[in-house]
JSON list of C-alpha atoms in Angstrom, two decimals:
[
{"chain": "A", "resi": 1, "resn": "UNK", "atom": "CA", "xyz": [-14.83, 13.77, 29.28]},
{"chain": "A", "resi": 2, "resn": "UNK", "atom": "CA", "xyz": [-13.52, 12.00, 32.20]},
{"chain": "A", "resi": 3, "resn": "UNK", "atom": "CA", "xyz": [-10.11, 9.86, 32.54]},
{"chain": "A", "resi": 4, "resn": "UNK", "atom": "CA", "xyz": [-11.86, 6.47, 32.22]},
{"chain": "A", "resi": 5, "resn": "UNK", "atom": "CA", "xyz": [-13.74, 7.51, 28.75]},
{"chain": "A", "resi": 6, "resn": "UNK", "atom": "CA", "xyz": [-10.54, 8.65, 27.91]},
{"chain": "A", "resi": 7, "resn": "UNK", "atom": "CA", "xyz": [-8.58, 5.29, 28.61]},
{"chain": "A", "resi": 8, "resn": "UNK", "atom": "CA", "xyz": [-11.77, 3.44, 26.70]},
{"chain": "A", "resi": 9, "resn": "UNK", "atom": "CA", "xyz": [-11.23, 5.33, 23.73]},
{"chain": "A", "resi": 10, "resn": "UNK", "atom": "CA", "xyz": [-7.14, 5.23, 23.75]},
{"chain": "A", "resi": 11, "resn": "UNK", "atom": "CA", "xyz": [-7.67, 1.18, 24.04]},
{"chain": "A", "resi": 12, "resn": "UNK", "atom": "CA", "xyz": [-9.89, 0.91, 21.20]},
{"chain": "A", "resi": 13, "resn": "UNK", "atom": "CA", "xyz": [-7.98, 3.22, 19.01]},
{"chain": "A", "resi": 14, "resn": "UNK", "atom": "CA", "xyz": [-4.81, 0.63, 19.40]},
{"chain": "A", "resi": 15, "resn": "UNK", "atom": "CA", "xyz": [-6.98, -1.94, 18.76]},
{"chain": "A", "resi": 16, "resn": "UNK", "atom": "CA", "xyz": [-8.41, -0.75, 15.55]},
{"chain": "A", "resi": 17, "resn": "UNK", "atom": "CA", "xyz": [-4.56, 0.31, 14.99]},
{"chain": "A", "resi": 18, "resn": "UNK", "atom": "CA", "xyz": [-3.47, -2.86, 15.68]},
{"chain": "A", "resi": 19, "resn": "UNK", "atom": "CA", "xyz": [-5.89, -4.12, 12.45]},
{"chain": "A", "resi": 20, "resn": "UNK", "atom": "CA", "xyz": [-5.38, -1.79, 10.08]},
{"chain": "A", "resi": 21, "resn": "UNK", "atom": "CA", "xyz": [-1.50, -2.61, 10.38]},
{"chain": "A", "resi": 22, "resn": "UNK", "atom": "CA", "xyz": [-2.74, -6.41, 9.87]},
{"chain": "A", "resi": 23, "resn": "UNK", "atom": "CA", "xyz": [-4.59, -5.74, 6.97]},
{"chain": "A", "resi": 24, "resn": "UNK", "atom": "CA", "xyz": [-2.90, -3.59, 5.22]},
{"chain": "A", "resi": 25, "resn": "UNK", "atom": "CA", "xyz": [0.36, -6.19, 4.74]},
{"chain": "A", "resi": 26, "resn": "UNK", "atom": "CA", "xyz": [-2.50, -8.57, 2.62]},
{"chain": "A", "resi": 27, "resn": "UNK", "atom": "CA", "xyz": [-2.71, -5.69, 0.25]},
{"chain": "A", "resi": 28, "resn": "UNK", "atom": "CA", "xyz": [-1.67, -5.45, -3.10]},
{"chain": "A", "resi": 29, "resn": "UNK", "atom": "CA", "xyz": [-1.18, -3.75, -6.15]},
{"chain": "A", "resi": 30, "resn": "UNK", "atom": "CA", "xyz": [0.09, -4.12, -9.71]},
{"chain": "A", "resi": 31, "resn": "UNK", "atom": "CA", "xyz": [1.97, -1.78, -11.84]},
{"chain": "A", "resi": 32, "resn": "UNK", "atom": "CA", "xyz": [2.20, -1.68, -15.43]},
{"chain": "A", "resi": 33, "resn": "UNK", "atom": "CA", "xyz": [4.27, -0.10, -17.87]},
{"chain": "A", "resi": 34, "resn": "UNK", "atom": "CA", "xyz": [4.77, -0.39, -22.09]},
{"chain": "A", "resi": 35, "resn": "UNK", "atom": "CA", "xyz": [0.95, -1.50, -22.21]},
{"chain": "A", "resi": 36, "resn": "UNK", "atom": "CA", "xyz": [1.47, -4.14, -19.86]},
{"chain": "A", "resi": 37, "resn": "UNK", "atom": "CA", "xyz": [4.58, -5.47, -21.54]},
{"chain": "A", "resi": 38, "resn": "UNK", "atom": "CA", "xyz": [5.93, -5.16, -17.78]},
{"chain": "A", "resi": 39, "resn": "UNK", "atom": "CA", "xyz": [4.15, -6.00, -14.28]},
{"chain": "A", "resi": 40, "resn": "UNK", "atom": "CA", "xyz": [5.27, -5.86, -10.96]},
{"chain": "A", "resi": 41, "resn": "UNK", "atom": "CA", "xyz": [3.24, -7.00, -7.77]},
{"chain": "A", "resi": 42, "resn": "UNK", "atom": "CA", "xyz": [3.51, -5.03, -4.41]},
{"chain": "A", "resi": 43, "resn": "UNK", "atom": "CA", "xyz": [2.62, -6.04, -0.89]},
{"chain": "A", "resi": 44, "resn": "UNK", "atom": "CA", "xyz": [1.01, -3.75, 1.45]},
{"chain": "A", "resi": 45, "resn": "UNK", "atom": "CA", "xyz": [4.55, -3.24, 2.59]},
{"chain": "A", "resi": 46, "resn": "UNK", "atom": "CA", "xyz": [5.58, -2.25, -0.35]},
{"chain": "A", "resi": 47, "resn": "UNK", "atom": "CA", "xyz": [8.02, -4.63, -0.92]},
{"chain": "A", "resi": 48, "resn": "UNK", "atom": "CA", "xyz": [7.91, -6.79, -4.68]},
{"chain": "A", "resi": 49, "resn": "UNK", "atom": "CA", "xyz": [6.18, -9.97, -4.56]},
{"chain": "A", "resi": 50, "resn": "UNK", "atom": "CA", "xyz": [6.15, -10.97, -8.32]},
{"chain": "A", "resi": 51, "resn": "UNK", "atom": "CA", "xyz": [7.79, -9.53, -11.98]},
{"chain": "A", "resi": 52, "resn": "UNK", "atom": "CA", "xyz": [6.31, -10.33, -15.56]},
{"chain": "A", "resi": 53, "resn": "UNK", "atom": "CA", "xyz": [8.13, -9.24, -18.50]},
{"chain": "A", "resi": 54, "resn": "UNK", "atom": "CA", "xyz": [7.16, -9.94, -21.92]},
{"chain": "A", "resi": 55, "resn": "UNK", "atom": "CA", "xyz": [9.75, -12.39, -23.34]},
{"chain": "A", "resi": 56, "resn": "UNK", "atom": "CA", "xyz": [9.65, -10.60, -26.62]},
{"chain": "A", "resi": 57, "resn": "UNK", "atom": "CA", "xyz": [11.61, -7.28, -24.50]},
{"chain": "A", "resi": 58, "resn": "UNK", "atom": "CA", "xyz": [14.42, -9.80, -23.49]},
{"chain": "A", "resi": 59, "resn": "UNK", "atom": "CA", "xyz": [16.85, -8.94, -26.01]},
{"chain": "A", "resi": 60, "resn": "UNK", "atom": "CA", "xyz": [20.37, -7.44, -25.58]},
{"chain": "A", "resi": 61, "resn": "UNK", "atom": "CA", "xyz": [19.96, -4.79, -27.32]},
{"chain": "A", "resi": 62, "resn": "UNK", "atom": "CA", "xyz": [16.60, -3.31, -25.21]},
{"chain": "A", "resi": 63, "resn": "UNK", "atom": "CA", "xyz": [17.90, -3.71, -21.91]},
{"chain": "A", "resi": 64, "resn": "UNK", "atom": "CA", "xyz": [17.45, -0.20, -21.55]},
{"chain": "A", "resi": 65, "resn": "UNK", "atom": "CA", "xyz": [14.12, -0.07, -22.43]},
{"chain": "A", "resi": 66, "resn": "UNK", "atom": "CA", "xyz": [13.13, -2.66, -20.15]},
{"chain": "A", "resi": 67, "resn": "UNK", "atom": "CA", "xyz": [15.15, -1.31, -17.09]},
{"chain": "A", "resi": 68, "resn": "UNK", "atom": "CA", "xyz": [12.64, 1.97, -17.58]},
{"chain": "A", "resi": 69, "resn": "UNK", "atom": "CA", "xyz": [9.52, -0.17, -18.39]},
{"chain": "A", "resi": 70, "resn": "UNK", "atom": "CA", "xyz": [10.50, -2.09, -14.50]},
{"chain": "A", "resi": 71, "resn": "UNK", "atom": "CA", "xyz": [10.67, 1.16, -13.00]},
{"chain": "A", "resi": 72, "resn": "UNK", "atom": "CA", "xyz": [8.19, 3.04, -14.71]},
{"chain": "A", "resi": 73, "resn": "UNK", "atom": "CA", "xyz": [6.09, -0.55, -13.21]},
{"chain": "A", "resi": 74, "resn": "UNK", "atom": "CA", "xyz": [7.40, -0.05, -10.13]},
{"chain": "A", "resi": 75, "resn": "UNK", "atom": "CA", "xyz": [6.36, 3.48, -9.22]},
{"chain": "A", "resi": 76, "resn": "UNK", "atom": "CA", "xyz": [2.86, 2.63, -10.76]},
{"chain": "A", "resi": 77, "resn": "UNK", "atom": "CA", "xyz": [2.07, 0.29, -8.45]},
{"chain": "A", "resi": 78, "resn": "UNK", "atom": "CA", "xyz": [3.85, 2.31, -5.26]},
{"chain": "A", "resi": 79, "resn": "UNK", "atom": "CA", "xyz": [0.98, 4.64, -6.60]},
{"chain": "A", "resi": 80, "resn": "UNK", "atom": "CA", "xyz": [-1.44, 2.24, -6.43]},
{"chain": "A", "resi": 81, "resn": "UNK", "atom": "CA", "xyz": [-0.69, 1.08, -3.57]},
{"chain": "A", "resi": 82, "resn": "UNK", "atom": "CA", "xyz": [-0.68, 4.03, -1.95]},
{"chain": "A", "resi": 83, "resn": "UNK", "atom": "CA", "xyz": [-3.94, 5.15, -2.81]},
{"chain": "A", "resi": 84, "resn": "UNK", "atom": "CA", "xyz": [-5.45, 1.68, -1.77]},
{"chain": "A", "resi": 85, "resn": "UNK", "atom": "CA", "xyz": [-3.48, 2.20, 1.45]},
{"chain": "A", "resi": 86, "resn": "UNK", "atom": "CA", "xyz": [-5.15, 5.54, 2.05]},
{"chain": "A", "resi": 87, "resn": "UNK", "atom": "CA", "xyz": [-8.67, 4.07, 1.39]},
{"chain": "A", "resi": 88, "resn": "UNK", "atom": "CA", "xyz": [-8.41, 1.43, 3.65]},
{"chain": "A", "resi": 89, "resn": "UNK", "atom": "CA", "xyz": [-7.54, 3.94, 6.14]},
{"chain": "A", "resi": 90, "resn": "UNK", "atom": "CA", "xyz": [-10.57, 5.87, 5.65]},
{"chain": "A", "resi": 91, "resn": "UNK", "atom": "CA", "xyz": [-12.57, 3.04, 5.56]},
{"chain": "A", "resi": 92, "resn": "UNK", "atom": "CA", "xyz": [-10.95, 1.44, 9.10]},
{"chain": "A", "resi": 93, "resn": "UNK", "atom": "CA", "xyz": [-10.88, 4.92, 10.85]},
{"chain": "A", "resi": 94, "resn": "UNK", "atom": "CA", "xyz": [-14.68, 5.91, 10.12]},
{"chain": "A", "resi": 95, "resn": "UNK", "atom": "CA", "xyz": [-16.21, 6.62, 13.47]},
{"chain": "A", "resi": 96, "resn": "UNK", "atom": "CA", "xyz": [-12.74, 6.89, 15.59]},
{"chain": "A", "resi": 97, "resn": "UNK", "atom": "CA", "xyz": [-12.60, 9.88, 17.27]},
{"chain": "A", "resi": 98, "resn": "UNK", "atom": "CA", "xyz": [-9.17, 11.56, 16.07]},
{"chain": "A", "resi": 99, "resn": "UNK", "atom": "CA", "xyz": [-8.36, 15.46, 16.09]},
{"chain": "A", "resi": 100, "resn": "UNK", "atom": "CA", "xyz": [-9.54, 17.01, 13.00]},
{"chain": "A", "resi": 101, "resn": "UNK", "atom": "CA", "xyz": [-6.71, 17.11, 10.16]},
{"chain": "A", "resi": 102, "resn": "UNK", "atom": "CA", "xyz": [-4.63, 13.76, 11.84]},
{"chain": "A", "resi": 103, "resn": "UNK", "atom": "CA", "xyz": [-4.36, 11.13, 9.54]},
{"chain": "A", "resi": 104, "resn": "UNK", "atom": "CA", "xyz": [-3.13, 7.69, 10.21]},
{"chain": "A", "resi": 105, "resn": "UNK", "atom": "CA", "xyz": [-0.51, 5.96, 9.82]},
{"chain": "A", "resi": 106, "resn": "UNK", "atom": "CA", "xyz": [1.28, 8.50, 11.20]}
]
């Protein structure tokens, strides 16, 4: 493989970078917890974009509860997110020509 194919391929593999990065912050996911009683939106970032509690949990005496049910929320959709992250990954790296075993992003 000469230098110039190279080059080519380095260029279009930061340009296919480039639009995975793009794409991936308009994902997102939602995590549940206490059969939905609790929701919690995730961007592709992984930052929270949105939190629905059932009013009925809002009383003094199950604050605990409900700090648990926004966790247990939270890491759900971290999960999800993460497995929609890595199968957009596949899906935008098909066909690049990366060393066997590299995944992206690294």
């Amino acid at each position: 493989m000469d230098l110039n194919e190279i080059m080519k391929q380095a260029g279009q593999m930061q340009a296919k970078m480039q639009e995975m990065q793009e794409k991936l912050a308009y994902i997102e996911a939602t995590g549940e917890a206490g059969a939905g009683m609790v929701k919690v939106v995730l961007n592709g970032k992984g930052y929270a974009k949105a939190v629905a509690i059932e009013r009925s949990l809002m009383k003094e005496d199950d604050a605990e509860i409900l700090e648990d049910l926004i966790a247990a929320a939270i890491n759900d959709a971290k999960a999800k997110l993460e497995k929609q992250t890595e199968d957009q990954m596949k899906k935008m790296t098909a066909g690049l020509p990366l060393p066997p075993g590299m995944k992206l992003p690294f």
